mmCIF file of C-alpha atoms and ligand atoms in Angstrom:
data_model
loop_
_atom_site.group_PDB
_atom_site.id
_atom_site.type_symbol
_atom_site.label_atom_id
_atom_site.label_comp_id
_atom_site.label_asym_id
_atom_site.label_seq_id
_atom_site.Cartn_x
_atom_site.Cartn_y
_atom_site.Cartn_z
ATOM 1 C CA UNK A 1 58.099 -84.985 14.667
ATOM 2 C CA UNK A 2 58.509 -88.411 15.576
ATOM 3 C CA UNK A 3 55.103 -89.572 17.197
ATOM 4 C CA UNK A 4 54.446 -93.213 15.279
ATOM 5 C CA UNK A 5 51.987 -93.762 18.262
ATOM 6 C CA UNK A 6 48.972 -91.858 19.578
ATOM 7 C CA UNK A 7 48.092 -92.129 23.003
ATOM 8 C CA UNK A 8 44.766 -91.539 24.391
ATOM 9 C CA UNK A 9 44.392 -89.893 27.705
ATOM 10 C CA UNK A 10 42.169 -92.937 29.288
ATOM 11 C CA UNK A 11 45.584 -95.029 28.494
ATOM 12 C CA UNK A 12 47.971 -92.342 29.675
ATOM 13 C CA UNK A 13 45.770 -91.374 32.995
ATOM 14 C CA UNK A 14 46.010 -95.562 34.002
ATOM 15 C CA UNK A 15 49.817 -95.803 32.672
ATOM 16 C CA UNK A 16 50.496 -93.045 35.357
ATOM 17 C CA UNK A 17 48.575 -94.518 37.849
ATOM 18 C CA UNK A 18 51.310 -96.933 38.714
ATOM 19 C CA UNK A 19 54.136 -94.291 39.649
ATOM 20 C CA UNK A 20 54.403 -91.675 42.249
ATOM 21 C CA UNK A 21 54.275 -89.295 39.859
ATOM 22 C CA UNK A 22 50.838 -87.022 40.576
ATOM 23 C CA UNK A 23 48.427 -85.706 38.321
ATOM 24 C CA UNK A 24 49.180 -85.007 34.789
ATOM 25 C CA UNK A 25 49.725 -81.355 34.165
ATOM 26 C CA UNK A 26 50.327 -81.819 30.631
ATOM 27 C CA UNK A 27 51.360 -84.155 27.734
ATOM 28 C CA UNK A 28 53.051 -82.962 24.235
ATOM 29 C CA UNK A 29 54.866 -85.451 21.427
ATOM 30 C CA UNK A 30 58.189 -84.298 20.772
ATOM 31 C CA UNK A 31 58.991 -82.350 17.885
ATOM 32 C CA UNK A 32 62.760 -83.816 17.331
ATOM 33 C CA UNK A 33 64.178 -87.826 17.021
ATOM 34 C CA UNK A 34 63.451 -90.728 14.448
ATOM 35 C CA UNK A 35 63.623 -94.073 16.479
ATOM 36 C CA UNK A 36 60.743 -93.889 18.920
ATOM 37 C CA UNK A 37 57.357 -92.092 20.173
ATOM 38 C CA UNK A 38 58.672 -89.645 22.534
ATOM 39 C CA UNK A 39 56.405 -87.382 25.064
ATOM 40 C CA UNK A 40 57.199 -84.384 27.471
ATOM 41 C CA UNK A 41 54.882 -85.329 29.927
ATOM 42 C CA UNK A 42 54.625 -82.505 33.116
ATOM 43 C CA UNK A 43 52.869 -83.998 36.336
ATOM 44 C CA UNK A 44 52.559 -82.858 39.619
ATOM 45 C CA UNK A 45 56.270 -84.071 40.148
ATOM 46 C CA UNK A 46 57.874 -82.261 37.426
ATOM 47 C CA UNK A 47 58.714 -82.340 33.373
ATOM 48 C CA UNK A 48 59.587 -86.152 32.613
ATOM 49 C CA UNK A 49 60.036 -87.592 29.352
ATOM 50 C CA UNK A 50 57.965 -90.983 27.949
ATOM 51 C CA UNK A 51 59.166 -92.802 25.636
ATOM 52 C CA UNK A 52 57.246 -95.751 23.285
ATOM 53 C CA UNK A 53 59.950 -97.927 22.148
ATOM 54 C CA UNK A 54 59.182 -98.271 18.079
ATOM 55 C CA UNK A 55 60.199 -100.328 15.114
ATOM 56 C CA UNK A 56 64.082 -100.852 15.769
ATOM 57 C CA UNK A 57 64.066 -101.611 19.242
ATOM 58 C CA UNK A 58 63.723 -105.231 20.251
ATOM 59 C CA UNK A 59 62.022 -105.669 23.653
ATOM 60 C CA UNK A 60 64.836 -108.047 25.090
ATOM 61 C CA UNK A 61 66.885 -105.490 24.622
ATOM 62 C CA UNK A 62 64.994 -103.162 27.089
ATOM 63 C CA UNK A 63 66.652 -104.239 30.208
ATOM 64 C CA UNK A 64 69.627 -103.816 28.724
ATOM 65 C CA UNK A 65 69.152 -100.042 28.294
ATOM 66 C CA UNK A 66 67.042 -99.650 31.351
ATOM 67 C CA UNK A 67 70.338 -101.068 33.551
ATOM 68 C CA UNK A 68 73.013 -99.198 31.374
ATOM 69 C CA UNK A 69 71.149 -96.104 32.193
ATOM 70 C CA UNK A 70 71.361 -96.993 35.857
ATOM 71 C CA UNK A 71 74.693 -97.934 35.791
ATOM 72 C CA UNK A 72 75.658 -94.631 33.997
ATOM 73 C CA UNK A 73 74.080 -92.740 36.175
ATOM 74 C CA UNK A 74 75.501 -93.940 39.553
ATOM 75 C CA UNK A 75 78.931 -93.432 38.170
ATOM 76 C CA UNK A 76 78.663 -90.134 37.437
ATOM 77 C CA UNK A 77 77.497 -89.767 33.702
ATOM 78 C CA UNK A 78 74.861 -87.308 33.414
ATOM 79 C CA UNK A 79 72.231 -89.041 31.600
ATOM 80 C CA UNK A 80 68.226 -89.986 31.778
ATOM 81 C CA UNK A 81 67.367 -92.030 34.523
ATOM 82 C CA UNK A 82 64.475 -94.586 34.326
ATOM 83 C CA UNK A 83 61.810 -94.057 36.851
ATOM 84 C CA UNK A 84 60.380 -97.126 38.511
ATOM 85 C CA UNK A 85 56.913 -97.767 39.165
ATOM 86 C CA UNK A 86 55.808 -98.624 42.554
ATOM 87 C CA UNK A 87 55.748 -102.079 42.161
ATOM 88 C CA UNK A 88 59.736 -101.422 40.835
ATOM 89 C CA UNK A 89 59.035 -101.980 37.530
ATOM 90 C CA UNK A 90 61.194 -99.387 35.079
ATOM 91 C CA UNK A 91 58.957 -101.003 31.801
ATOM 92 C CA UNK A 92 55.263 -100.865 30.973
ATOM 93 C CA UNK A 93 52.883 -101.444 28.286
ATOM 94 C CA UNK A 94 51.354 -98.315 27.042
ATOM 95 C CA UNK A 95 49.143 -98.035 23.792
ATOM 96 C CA UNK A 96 50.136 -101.482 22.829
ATOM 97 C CA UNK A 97 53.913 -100.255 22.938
ATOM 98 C CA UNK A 98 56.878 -100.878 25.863
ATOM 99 C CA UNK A 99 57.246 -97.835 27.347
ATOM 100 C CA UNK A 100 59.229 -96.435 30.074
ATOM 101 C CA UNK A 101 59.681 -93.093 31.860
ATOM 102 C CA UNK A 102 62.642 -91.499 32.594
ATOM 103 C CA UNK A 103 63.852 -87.997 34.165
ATOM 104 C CA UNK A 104 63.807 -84.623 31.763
ATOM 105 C CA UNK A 105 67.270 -83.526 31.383
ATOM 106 C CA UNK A 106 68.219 -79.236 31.356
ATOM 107 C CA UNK A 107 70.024 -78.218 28.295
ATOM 108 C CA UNK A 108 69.684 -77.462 24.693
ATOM 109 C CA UNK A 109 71.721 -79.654 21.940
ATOM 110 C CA UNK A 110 73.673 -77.515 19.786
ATOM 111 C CA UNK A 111 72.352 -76.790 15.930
ATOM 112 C CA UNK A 112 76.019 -75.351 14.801
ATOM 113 C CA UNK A 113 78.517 -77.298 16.550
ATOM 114 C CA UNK A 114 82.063 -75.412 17.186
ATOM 115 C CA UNK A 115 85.338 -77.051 17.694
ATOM 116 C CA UNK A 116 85.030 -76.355 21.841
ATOM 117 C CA UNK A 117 81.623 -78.643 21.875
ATOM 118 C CA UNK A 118 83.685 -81.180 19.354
ATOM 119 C CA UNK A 119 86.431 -81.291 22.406
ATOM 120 C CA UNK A 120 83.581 -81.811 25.072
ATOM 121 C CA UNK A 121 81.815 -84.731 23.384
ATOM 122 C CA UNK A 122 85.359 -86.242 22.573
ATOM 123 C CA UNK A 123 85.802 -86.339 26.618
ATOM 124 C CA UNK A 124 82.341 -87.075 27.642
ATOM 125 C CA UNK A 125 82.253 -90.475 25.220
ATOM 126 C CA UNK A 126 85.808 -91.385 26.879
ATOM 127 C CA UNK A 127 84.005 -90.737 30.497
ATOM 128 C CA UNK A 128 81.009 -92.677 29.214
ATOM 129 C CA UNK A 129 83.308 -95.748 28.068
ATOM 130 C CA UNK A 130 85.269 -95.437 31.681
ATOM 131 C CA UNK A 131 81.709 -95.653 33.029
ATOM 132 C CA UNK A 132 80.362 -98.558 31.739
ATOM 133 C CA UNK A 133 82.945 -100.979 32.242
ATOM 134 C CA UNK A 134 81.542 -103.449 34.763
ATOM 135 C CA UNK A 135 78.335 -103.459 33.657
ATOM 136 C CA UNK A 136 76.794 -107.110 33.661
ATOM 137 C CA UNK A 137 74.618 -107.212 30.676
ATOM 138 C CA UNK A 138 75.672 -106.928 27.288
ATOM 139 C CA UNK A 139 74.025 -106.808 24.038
ATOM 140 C CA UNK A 140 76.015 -107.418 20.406
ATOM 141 C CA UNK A 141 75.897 -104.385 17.995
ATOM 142 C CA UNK A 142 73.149 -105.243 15.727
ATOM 143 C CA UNK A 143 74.250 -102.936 13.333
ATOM 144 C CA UNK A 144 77.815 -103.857 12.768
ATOM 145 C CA UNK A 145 79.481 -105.400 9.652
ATOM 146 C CA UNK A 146 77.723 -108.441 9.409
ATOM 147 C CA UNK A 147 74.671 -107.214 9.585
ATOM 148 C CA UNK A 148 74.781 -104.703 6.868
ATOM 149 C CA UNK A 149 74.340 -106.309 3.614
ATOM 150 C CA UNK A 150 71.490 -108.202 4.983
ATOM 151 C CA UNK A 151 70.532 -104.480 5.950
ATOM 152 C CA UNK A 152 70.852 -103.231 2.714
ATOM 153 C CA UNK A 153 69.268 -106.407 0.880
ATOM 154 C CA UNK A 154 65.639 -104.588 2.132
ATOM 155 C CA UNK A 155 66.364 -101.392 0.030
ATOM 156 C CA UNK A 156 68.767 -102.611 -2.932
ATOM 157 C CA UNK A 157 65.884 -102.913 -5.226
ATOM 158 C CA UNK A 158 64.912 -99.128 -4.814
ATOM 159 C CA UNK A 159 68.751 -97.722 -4.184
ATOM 160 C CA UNK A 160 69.178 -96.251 -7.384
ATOM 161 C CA UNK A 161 66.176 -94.611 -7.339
ATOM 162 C CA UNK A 162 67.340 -92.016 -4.568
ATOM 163 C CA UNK A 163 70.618 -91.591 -6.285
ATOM 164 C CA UNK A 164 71.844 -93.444 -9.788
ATOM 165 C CA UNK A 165 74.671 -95.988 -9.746
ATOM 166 C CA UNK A 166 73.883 -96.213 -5.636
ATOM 167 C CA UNK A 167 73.162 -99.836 -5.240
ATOM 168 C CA UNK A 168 76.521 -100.872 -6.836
ATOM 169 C CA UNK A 169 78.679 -98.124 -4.912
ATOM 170 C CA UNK A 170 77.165 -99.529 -1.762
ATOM 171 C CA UNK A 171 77.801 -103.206 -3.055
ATOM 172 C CA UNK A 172 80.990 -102.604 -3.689
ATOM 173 C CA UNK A 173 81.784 -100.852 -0.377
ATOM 174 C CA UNK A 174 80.059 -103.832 1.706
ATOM 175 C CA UNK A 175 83.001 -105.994 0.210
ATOM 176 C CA UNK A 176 85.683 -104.113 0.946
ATOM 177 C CA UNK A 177 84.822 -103.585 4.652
ATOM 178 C CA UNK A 178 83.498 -106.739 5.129
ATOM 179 C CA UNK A 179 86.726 -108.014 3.780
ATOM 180 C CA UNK A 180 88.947 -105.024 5.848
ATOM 181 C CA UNK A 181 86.526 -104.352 9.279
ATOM 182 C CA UNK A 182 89.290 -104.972 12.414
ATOM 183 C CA UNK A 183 89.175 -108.550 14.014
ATOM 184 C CA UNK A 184 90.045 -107.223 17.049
ATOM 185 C CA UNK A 185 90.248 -103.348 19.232
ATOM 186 C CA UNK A 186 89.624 -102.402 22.769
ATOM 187 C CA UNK A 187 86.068 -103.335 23.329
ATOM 188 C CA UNK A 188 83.570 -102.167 25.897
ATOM 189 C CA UNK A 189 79.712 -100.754 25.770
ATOM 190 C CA UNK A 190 79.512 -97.947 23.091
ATOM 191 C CA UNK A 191 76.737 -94.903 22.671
ATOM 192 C CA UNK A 192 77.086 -96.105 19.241
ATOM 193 C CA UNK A 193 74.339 -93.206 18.252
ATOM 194 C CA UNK A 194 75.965 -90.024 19.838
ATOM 195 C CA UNK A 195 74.546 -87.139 17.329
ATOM 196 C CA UNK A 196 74.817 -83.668 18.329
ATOM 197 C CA UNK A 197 70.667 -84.015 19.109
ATOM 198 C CA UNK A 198 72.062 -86.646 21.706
ATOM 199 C CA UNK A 199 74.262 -84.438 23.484
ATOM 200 C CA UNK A 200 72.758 -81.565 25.518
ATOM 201 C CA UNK A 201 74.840 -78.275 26.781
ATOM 202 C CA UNK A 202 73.912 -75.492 29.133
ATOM 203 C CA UNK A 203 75.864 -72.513 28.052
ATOM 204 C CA UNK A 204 79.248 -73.799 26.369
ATOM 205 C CA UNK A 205 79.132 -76.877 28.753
ATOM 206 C CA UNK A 206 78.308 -80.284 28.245
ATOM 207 C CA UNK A 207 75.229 -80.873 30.852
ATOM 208 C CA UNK A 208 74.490 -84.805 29.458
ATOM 209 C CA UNK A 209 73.882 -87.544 27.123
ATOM 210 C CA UNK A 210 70.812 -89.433 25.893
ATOM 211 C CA UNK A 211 69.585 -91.786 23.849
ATOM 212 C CA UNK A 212 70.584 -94.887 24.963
ATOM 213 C CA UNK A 213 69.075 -97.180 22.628
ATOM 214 C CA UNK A 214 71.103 -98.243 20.218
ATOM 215 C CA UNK A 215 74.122 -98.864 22.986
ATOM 216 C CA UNK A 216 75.990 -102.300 22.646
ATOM 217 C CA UNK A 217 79.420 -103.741 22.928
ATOM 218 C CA UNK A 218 81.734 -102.976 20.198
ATOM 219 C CA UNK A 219 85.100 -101.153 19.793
ATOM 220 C CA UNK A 220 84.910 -98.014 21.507
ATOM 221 C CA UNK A 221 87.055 -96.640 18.699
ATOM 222 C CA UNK A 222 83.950 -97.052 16.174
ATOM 223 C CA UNK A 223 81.764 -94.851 19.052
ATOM 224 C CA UNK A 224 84.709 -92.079 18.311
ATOM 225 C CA UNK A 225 84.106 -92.630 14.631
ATOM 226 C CA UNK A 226 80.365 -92.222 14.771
ATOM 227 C CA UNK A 227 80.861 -89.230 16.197
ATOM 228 C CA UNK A 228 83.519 -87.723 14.210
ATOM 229 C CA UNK A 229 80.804 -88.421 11.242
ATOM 230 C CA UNK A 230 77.795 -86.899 13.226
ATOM 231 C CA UNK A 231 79.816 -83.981 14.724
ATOM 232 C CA UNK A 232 83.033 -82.895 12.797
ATOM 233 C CA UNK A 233 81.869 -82.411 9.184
ATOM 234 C CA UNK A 234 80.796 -79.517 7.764
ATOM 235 C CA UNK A 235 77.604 -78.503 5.821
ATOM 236 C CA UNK A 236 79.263 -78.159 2.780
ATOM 237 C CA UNK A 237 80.053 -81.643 2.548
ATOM 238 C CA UNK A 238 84.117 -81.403 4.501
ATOM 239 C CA UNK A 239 85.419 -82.791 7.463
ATOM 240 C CA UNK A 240 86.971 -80.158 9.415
ATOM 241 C CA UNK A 241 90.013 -81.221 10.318
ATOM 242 C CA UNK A 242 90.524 -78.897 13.286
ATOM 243 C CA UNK A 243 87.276 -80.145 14.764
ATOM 244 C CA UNK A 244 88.182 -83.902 14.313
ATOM 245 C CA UNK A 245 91.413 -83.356 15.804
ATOM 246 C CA UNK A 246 89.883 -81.369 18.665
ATOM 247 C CA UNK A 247 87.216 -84.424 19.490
ATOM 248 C CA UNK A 248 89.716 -87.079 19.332
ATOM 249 C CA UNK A 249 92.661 -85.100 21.616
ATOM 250 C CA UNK A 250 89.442 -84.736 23.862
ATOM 251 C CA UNK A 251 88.648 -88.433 23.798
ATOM 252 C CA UNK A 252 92.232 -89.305 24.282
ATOM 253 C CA UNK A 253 92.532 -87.250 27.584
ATOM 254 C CA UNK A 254 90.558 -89.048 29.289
ATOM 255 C CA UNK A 255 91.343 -92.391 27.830
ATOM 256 C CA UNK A 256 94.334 -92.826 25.593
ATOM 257 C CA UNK A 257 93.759 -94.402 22.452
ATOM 258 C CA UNK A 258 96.428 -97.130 20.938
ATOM 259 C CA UNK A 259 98.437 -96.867 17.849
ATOM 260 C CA UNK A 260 95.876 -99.888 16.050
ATOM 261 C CA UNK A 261 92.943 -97.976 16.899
ATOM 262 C CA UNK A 262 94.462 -94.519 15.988
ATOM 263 C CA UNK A 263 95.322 -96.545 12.888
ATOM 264 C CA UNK A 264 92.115 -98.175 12.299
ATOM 265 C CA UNK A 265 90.291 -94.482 12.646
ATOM 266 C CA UNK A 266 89.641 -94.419 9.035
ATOM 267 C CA UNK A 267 88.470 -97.605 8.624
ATOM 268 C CA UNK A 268 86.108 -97.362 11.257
ATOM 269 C CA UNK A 269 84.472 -93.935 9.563
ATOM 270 C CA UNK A 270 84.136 -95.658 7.031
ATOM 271 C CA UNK A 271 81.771 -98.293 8.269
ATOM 272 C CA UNK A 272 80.047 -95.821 10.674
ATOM 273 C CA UNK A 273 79.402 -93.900 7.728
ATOM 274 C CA UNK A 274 78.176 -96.809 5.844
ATOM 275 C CA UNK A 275 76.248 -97.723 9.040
ATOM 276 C CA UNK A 276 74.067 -94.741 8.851
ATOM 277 C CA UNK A 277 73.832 -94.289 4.833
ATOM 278 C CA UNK A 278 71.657 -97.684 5.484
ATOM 279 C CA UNK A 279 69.689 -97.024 7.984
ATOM 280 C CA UNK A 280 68.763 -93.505 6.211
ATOM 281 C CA UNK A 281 68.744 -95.284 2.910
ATOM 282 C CA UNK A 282 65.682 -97.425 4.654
ATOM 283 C CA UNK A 283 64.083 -95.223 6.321
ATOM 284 C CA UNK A 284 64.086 -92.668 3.533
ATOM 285 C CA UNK A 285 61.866 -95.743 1.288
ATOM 286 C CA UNK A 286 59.944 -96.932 3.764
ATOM 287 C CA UNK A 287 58.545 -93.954 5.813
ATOM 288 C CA UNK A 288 55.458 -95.374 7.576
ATOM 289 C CA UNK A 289 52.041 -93.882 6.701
ATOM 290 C CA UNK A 290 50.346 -91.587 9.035
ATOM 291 C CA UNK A 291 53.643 -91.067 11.038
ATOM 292 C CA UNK A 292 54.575 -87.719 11.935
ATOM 293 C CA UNK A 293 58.497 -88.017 11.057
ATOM 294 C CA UNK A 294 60.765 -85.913 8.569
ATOM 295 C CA UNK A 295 63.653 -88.977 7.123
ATOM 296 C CA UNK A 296 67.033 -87.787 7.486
ATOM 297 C CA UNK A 297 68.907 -87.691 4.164
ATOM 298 C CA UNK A 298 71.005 -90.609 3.484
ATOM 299 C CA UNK A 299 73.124 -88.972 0.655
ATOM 300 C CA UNK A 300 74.718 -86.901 3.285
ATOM 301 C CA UNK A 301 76.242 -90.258 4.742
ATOM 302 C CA UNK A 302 77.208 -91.318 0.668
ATOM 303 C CA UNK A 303 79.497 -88.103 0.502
ATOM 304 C CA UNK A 304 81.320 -88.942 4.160
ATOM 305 C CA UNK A 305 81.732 -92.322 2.986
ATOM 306 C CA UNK A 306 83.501 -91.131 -0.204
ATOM 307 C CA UNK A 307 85.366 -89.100 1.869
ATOM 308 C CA UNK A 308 86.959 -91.796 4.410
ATOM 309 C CA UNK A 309 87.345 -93.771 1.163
ATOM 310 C CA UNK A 310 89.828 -91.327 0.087
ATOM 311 C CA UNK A 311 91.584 -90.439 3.144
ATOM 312 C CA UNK A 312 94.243 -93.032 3.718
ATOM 313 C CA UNK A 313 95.665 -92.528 6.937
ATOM 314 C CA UNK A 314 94.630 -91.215 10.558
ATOM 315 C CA UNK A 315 96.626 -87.893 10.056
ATOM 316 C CA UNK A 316 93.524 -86.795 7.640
ATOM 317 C CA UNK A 317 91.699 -86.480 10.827
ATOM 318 C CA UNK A 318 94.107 -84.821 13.009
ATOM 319 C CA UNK A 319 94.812 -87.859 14.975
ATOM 320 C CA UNK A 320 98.470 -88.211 16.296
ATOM 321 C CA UNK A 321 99.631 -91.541 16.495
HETATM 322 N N1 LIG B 1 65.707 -87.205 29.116
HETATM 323 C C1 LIG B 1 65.436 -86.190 28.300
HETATM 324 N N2 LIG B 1 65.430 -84.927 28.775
HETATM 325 C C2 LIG B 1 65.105 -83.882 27.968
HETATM 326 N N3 LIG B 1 64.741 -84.020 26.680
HETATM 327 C C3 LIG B 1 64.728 -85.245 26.159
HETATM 328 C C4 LIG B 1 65.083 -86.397 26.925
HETATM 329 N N4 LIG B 1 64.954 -87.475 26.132
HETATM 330 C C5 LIG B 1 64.548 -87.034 24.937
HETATM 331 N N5 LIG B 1 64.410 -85.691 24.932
HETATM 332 C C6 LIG B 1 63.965 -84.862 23.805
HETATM 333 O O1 LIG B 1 63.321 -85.699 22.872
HETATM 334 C C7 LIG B 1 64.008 -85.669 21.617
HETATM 335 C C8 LIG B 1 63.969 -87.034 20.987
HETATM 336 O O2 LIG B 1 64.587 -87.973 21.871
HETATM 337 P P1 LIG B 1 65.548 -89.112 21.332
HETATM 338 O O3 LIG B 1 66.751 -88.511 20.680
HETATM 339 O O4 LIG B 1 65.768 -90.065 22.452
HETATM 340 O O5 LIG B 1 64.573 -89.748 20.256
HETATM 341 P P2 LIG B 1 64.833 -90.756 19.110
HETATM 342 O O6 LIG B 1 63.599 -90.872 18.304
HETATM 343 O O7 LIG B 1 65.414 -92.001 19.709
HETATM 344 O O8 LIG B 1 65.879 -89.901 18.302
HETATM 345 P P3 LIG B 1 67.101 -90.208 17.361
HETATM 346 O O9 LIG B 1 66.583 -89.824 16.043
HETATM 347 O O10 LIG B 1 68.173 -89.270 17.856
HETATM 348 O O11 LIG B 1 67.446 -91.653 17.552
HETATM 349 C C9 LIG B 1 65.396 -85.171 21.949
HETATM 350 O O12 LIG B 1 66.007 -84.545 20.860
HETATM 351 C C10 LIG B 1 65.114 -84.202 23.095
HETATM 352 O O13 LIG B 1 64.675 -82.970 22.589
HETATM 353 N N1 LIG B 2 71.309 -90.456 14.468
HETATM 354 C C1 LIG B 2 70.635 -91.181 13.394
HETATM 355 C C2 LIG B 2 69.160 -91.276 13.617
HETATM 356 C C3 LIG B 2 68.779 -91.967 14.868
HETATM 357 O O1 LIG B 2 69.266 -93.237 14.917
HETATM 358 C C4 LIG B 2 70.883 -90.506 12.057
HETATM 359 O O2 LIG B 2 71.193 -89.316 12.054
HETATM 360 O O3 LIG B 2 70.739 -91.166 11.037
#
């Protein structure tokens, strides 16, 4: 469960004060995520979801995900949408953290993902990427190429302890993409984080997106390779081709996707693979004490990496050019 931060209910009952929200019916941490302290809080208005924002998020960055939400959500994009306070503030200070509120969304995220829900997210990112465009803030990816050896610098020393011969293998790979990444793709404000946990369905259909905060510009090609990673690999260690295929003839319905970025598709799992190993890899060393989280195995992300290492060209994937 990811609860890093308690919250008594003296501190909730004046938090909710401020909103138009009622009485507090009831107030549960969530039992799923990583990033931040997340709450199903029920009032007299209905089930609404409060977040803390946590260790990875940077508070200047909060407008920027507060807006993007906005401006998702008044173009169609079924996502959370920030509730505002009555003095129209959509951020707060609760238990020492930022916090905001935004509305519950109906659905359930799928455990076992099938090749149908690998077409739906494949269309729903392209939507998302048609979405944003116009929006006026942007944010840089902090987690793109040149941030990850200074990334991995914080758990070198203990690498080989999860896995022998790691730090090197991850060395090694940092040169190569650093040395490879693209200088230049179709660029626009990515999910950058879009996990099957992220992506809710009602029956067979996709009914929305969350988890916002770790959007940024970048090429929305890499957003197609995170999720080919997070949705289109099997647990036996494979990509399933079929599925891969499926998610990026889904994405390319709704926005076609050029021969350099088609070609590039490898490259780019690679690095979102990479991207996630060290975050894991972190995570996995430095679990906080007293916090109620499970770390998500980085190893996984070491045997997708190996994988795009191998695979040459886009056609591994399924991806017509
Ligand atoms: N708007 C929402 N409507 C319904 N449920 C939500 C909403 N936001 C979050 N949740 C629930 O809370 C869980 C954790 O939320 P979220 O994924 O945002 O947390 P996180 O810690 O940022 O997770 P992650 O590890 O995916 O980054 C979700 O899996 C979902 O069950
Ligand atoms: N989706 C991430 C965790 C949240 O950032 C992972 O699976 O590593």
């Amino acid at each position: 469960m990811a609860v890093y931060t308690d919250v008594s209910d003296d501190a909730l009952a004046s938090f909710i004060a401020r909103y138009d929200l009622g009485a507090v019916l009831s107030f549960k941490g969530i039992a799923e995520g990583v990033e931040n302290s997340n709450f199903l809080l029920v009032t007299e208005a209905g089930p609404h979801i409060l977040t803390l924002y946590e260790k990875r998020v940077d508070p200047n960055d909060l407008p920027f995900f507060i807006g993007l939400m906005e401006h998702l959500a008044g173009r169609g994009i079924t996502c959370p949408l920030p509730v505002r306070d009555r003095s129209g503030a959509a951020l707060g200070t609760l238990a020492g953290r930022p916090a905001a509120i935004v509305t519950f969304l109906e659905g359930m995220s799928v455990r076992r993902p099938r090749v149908l829900h690998c077409a739906a997210v494949g269309e729903a990112l392209a939507h998302m990427h048609a979405a944003a465009e116009g929006f006026a803030i942007t944010r840089r990816n902090a987690l793109t190429v040149d941030s990850w050896r200074p990334l991995f610098a914080r758990s070198a020393g203990r690498a080989d302890t999860v896995l022998s011969g790691l730090r090197r293998e991850i060395e090694t790979e940092l040169g190569a993409l650093e040395a490879q990444w693209p200088a230049a793709l179709p660029a626009g404000v990515i999910h950058a984080d879009l996990f099957p946990d992220n992506v809710f369905f009602l029956g067979d259909a996709l009914s929305g997106l969350i988890d916002f905060y770790f959007a940024c510009n970048d090429f929305l090609a890499y957003d197609l390779a995170v999720s080919i990673n997070a949705w289109c690999f099997e647990p036996d260690g494979a990509l399933n081709v079929t599925k891969a295929k499926a998610m990026i003839a889904g994405y390319g319905r709704i926005r076609p996707l050029g021969a350099e970025e088609i070609a590039a598709l490898p490259l780019l799992c690679r690095g979102a693979a990479l991207r996630f190993l060290l975050t894991r890899l972190y995570d996995w060393l430095n679990v906080p004490p007293g916090a109620l989280v499970r770390p998500k195995d980085p190893l996984e992300y070491l045997r997708k990496l190996r994988f795009h290492q191998r695979a040459g060209s886009a056609a591994a994937y399924g991806a017509e050019a």
